[in-house]
Amino acid sequence: MKEKVNIWQKLKKPIIALAPMEGVTDTVLRQMICKTGKPDLFFTEFVNCDGLTSEGRDVVQRRLKFEKHEKPLILQLWGSNPDTFYEAAKLVSDFGFDGIDINMGCPQKDVMQHQAGAALIDKYDTVKEIIAAVKKGAPNLPISIKIRLGIKNNNILPWVNFLLEHQIQALTIHGRSVKEGFSGLVHWDKIGEIVKLRDSMNLNTIIIGNGSIKNLGQGFDIVKQLNLNGFMIGREILRNPWVFDDCINPNMVTLGKRLDLLQKHILLYVKTWGKTKNFANLRKFYTMYLSGFPGASNLRQQLMQQNSIEKSMQLLKNYRKENYD
Ligand SMILES: Cc1cc2nc3c(=O)[nH]c(=O)nc-3n(C[C@H](O)[C@H](O)[C@H](O)COP(=O)(O)O)c2cc1C
């Protein structure tokens, strides 16, 4: 029988992905990005394996929500216990995701204190068990891993060599160490070394580069320089939701269009999450749409003070009447 081609092989290269971002890339944001310019591949926010398999799993399972048009979509799991990785992978194996990604790069203290995320770096025995557990739990799905460049920018090639030996389909590297956090130089040279290592091992594992990429052009240049198979963009989406569509110049997007999109985002958020998510969580998305026009900052400030959908929508309606219609 012909083996099924997995999503990592199927997608045209270079693969352009939206980064998984906790508190940001839920189904609502992903659906909005489908309207402003869809990447080749979406990831969910990271989802905790222990939570998914605990008694309170209903709450955690909400994080798995998605609509068909968000596909292809990779579910990212985090945890430290191979048994719960197995249970979680088994649970989600027929939910319609296109793959499972294992988070081995999260630098958050509370995650690392649980021996998860970046705390898994260099934990050879546990990681071997985790990879095997996910494969066993979801044998139908390709497995990928997302990492950073170690805890302190140490030599991570032996560690990456170990990961690549485990027949994973893809590896995403955020080109900073845990200590470096989210700012400062991205060590693209080290990502290049990982590509060379992969090639020297005669493997076809997909390698995706990540770190402060601002636009598609920059991503394509890096791919070419390093012979990567793709790139991933994260935070830029909060400044420019049109980042995945290079036919759109964000400076040319009209105020009317921006207001439309924000109103759609608010309505979809409330429809999707109702009272299960705090309305205030929406505030981080205001800059996405409301920037680059006179009075944007003032409008954002006024919106920040509204704590209900009705008041926010009314404010936007009035603003549109006074400034656009
Ligand atoms: C608010 C926020 C939440 C994040 N959540 C996750 C996550 O759930 N899983 C993950 O692998 N990385 C997470 N990251 C890291 C991003 O996926 C990405 O690696 C990082 O932001 C660097 O890419 P960028 O410079 O394009 O944003 C998060 C980053 C931010 C800023």
Short mmCIF file of C-alpha atoms and ligand atoms in Angstrom, two decimals, residues 19-24 44-46 76 101 103 106 108 146 148 174 176 182 210-213 232-236, ligand 1:
data_model
loop_
_atom_site.label_atom_id
_atom_site.label_comp_id
_atom_site.label_asym_id
_atom_site.label_seq_id
_atom_site.Cartn_x
_atom_site.Cartn_y
_atom_site.Cartn_z
CA ALA A 19 4.44 30.66 15.09
CA PRO A 20 2.57 29.10 18.00
CA MET A 21 1.94 31.86 20.55
CA GLU A 22 0.24 31.25 23.86
CA GLY A 23 -2.59 33.72 24.44
CA VAL A 24 -2.41 34.90 20.82
CA THR A 44 -2.04 26.02 17.87
CA GLU A 45 -0.96 27.69 21.10
CA PHE A 46 0.89 25.14 23.21
CA GLN A 76 1.63 21.81 19.79
CA ASP A 101 4.66 19.41 17.53
CA ASN A 103 7.53 22.14 22.61
CA CYS A 106 9.57 27.49 26.02
CA GLN A 108 8.82 30.52 30.78
CA LYS A 146 10.39 23.23 18.25
CA ARG A 148 15.80 27.14 21.02
CA HIS A 174 14.12 29.88 17.36
CA ARG A 176 18.15 32.40 20.49
CA PHE A 182 13.05 37.33 22.80
CA ASN A 210 12.49 31.43 13.37
CA GLY A 211 13.35 34.67 15.12
CA SER A 212 12.36 38.31 14.54
CA ILE A 213 11.51 37.88 10.86
CA MET A 232 8.19 31.00 10.84
CA ILE A 233 6.90 34.44 11.79
CA GLY A 234 5.48 35.20 15.25
CA ARG A 235 5.19 38.59 16.90
CA GLU A 236 5.19 40.59 13.67
C1 LIG B 1 3.24 35.83 23.57
C2 LIG B 1 4.08 34.69 23.05
C3 LIG B 1 3.63 33.39 23.24
C4 LIG B 1 4.39 32.31 22.76
N1 LIG B 1 3.91 31.03 22.91
C5 LIG B 1 4.58 29.99 22.36
C6 LIG B 1 4.03 28.68 22.39
O1 LIG B 1 2.92 28.44 22.88
N2 LIG B 1 4.78 27.69 21.83
C7 LIG B 1 6.00 27.92 21.25
O2 LIG B 1 6.64 26.98 20.75
N3 LIG B 1 6.52 29.15 21.19
C8 LIG B 1 5.84 30.19 21.71
N4 LIG B 1 6.34 31.46 21.59
C9 LIG B 1 7.57 31.68 20.81
C10 LIG B 1 7.22 31.94 19.33
O3 LIG B 1 6.64 30.81 18.74
C11 LIG B 1 8.48 32.33 18.54
O4 LIG B 1 9.39 31.27 18.59
C12 LIG B 1 9.15 33.59 19.07
O5 LIG B 1 8.21 34.61 19.34
C13 LIG B 1 10.20 34.12 18.07
O6 LIG B 1 9.59 34.42 16.83
P1 LIG B 1 9.22 35.95 16.43
O7 LIG B 1 10.45 36.77 16.70
O8 LIG B 1 8.86 35.89 14.98
O9 LIG B 1 8.10 36.37 17.32
C14 LIG B 1 5.62 32.54 22.09
C15 LIG B 1 6.06 33.86 21.92
C16 LIG B 1 5.31 34.92 22.38
C17 LIG B 1 5.81 36.32 22.16
#
